[in-house]
mmCIF file of C-alpha atoms in Angstrom:
data_model
loop_
_atom_site.group_PDB
_atom_site.id
_atom_site.type_symbol
_atom_site.label_atom_id
_atom_site.label_comp_id
_atom_site.label_asym_id
_atom_site.label_seq_id
_atom_site.Cartn_x
_atom_site.Cartn_y
_atom_site.Cartn_z
ATOM 1 C CA MET A 1 -5.268 83.472 104.618
ATOM 2 C CA ALA A 2 -1.571 83.574 105.493
ATOM 3 C CA VAL A 3 1.071 85.017 103.217
ATOM 4 C CA THR A 4 4.529 83.502 103.571
ATOM 5 C CA THR A 5 7.727 85.021 102.231
ATOM 6 C CA GLU A 6 11.353 84.062 102.619
ATOM 7 C CA GLU A 7 14.127 86.492 103.294
ATOM 8 C CA GLN A 8 17.821 85.853 103.087
ATOM 9 C CA LYS A 9 20.610 88.110 104.251
ATOM 10 C CA TYR A 10 24.286 87.928 105.034
ATOM 11 C CA GLU A 11 26.131 89.409 107.959
ATOM 12 C CA ALA A 12 29.861 90.098 108.074
ATOM 13 C CA TYR A 13 31.686 91.172 111.201
ATOM 14 C CA VAL A 14 34.996 91.257 113.017
ATOM 15 C CA ALA A 15 35.093 90.410 116.716
ATOM 16 C CA ASN A 16 37.831 90.448 119.345
ATOM 17 C CA ASP A 17 38.688 87.573 121.709
ATOM 18 C CA GLU A 18 36.047 88.766 124.160
ATOM 19 C CA GLY A 19 33.299 88.463 121.540
ATOM 20 C CA GLU A 20 32.811 92.197 121.048
ATOM 21 C CA TRP A 21 31.990 93.192 117.487
ATOM 22 C CA LEU A 22 34.266 95.972 116.274
ATOM 23 C CA THR A 23 32.780 96.305 112.806
ATOM 24 C CA HIS A 24 29.652 94.888 111.247
ATOM 25 C CA ALA A 25 27.765 94.984 107.959
ATOM 26 C CA ILE A 26 24.546 93.505 106.563
ATOM 27 C CA PHE A 27 24.406 92.397 102.911
ATOM 28 C CA ASP A 28 21.345 91.408 100.917
ATOM 29 C CA ALA A 29 20.859 88.033 99.249
ATOM 30 C CA HIS A 30 22.294 89.282 95.943
ATOM 31 C CA ALA A 31 25.589 90.533 97.365
ATOM 32 C CA ASP A 32 28.835 89.019 96.168
ATOM 33 C CA ILE A 33 30.572 86.743 98.695
ATOM 34 C CA GLY A 34 33.909 88.220 97.629
ATOM 35 C CA ASP A 35 32.694 91.691 98.616
ATOM 36 C CA MET A 36 31.710 90.415 102.051
ATOM 37 C CA TRP A 37 35.131 88.898 102.648
ATOM 38 C CA ALA A 38 36.803 92.027 101.283
ATOM 39 C CA PHE A 39 34.934 94.003 103.959
ATOM 40 C CA VAL A 40 36.205 91.614 106.659
ATOM 41 C CA ASP A 41 39.770 91.593 105.291
ATOM 42 C CA ALA A 42 39.896 95.410 105.144
ATOM 43 C CA ALA A 43 38.672 95.653 108.741
ATOM 44 C CA LEU A 44 41.265 93.122 109.905
ATOM 45 C CA ALA A 45 44.004 95.013 108.044
ATOM 46 C CA ARG A 46 43.040 98.205 109.923
ATOM 47 C CA LEU A 47 42.573 96.646 113.363
ATOM 48 C CA ARG A 48 45.541 94.266 113.659
ATOM 49 C CA PRO A 49 48.319 96.905 113.404
ATOM 50 C CA ARG A 50 46.400 99.312 115.626
ATOM 51 C CA TYR A 51 45.814 96.715 118.379
ATOM 52 C CA PRO A 52 48.647 94.167 118.146
ATOM 53 C CA ASN A 53 47.896 92.575 121.539
ATOM 54 C CA TYR A 54 44.378 91.508 120.555
ATOM 55 C CA THR A 55 43.208 88.577 118.481
ATOM 56 C CA PHE A 56 40.515 89.322 115.899
ATOM 57 C CA THR A 57 38.265 86.927 114.032
ATOM 58 C CA GLY A 58 36.374 87.700 110.834
ATOM 59 C CA THR A 59 33.075 85.964 110.156
ATOM 60 C CA VAL A 60 30.530 85.880 107.339
ATOM 61 C CA ARG A 61 27.240 84.120 107.945
ATOM 62 C CA ARG A 62 23.919 83.710 106.184
ATOM 63 C CA TYR A 63 20.489 84.088 107.710
ATOM 64 C CA ASP A 64 17.422 82.484 106.208
ATOM 65 C CA GLN A 65 14.162 83.732 107.597
ATOM 66 C CA VAL A 66 10.581 82.751 106.865
ATOM 67 C CA ILE A 67 8.041 85.507 107.472
ATOM 68 C CA THR A 68 4.364 84.641 107.681
ATOM 69 C CA ASP A 69 1.757 87.404 107.762
ATOM 70 C CA ILE A 70 -1.495 86.209 109.303
ATOM 71 C CA ALA A 71 -4.590 87.953 108.027
ATOM 72 C CA HIS A 72 -7.137 89.291 110.486
ATOM 73 C CA PRO A 73 -10.232 87.034 110.496
#
């Protein structure tokens, strides 16, 4: 018998124009969206003055994942 569970998580990160992630965090499904954006905003506030010639983009995205454990017959 298979057991299926669902998992949800959020990921927040700041990347430069070349796609490199400069900071990254994982949040669980119960995290506050405002806290995720506060993380991104704080990272942007630190990075932009330090590297004025670069363009940075902040992103928050959600992952939904279905996990199915298959029992040994």
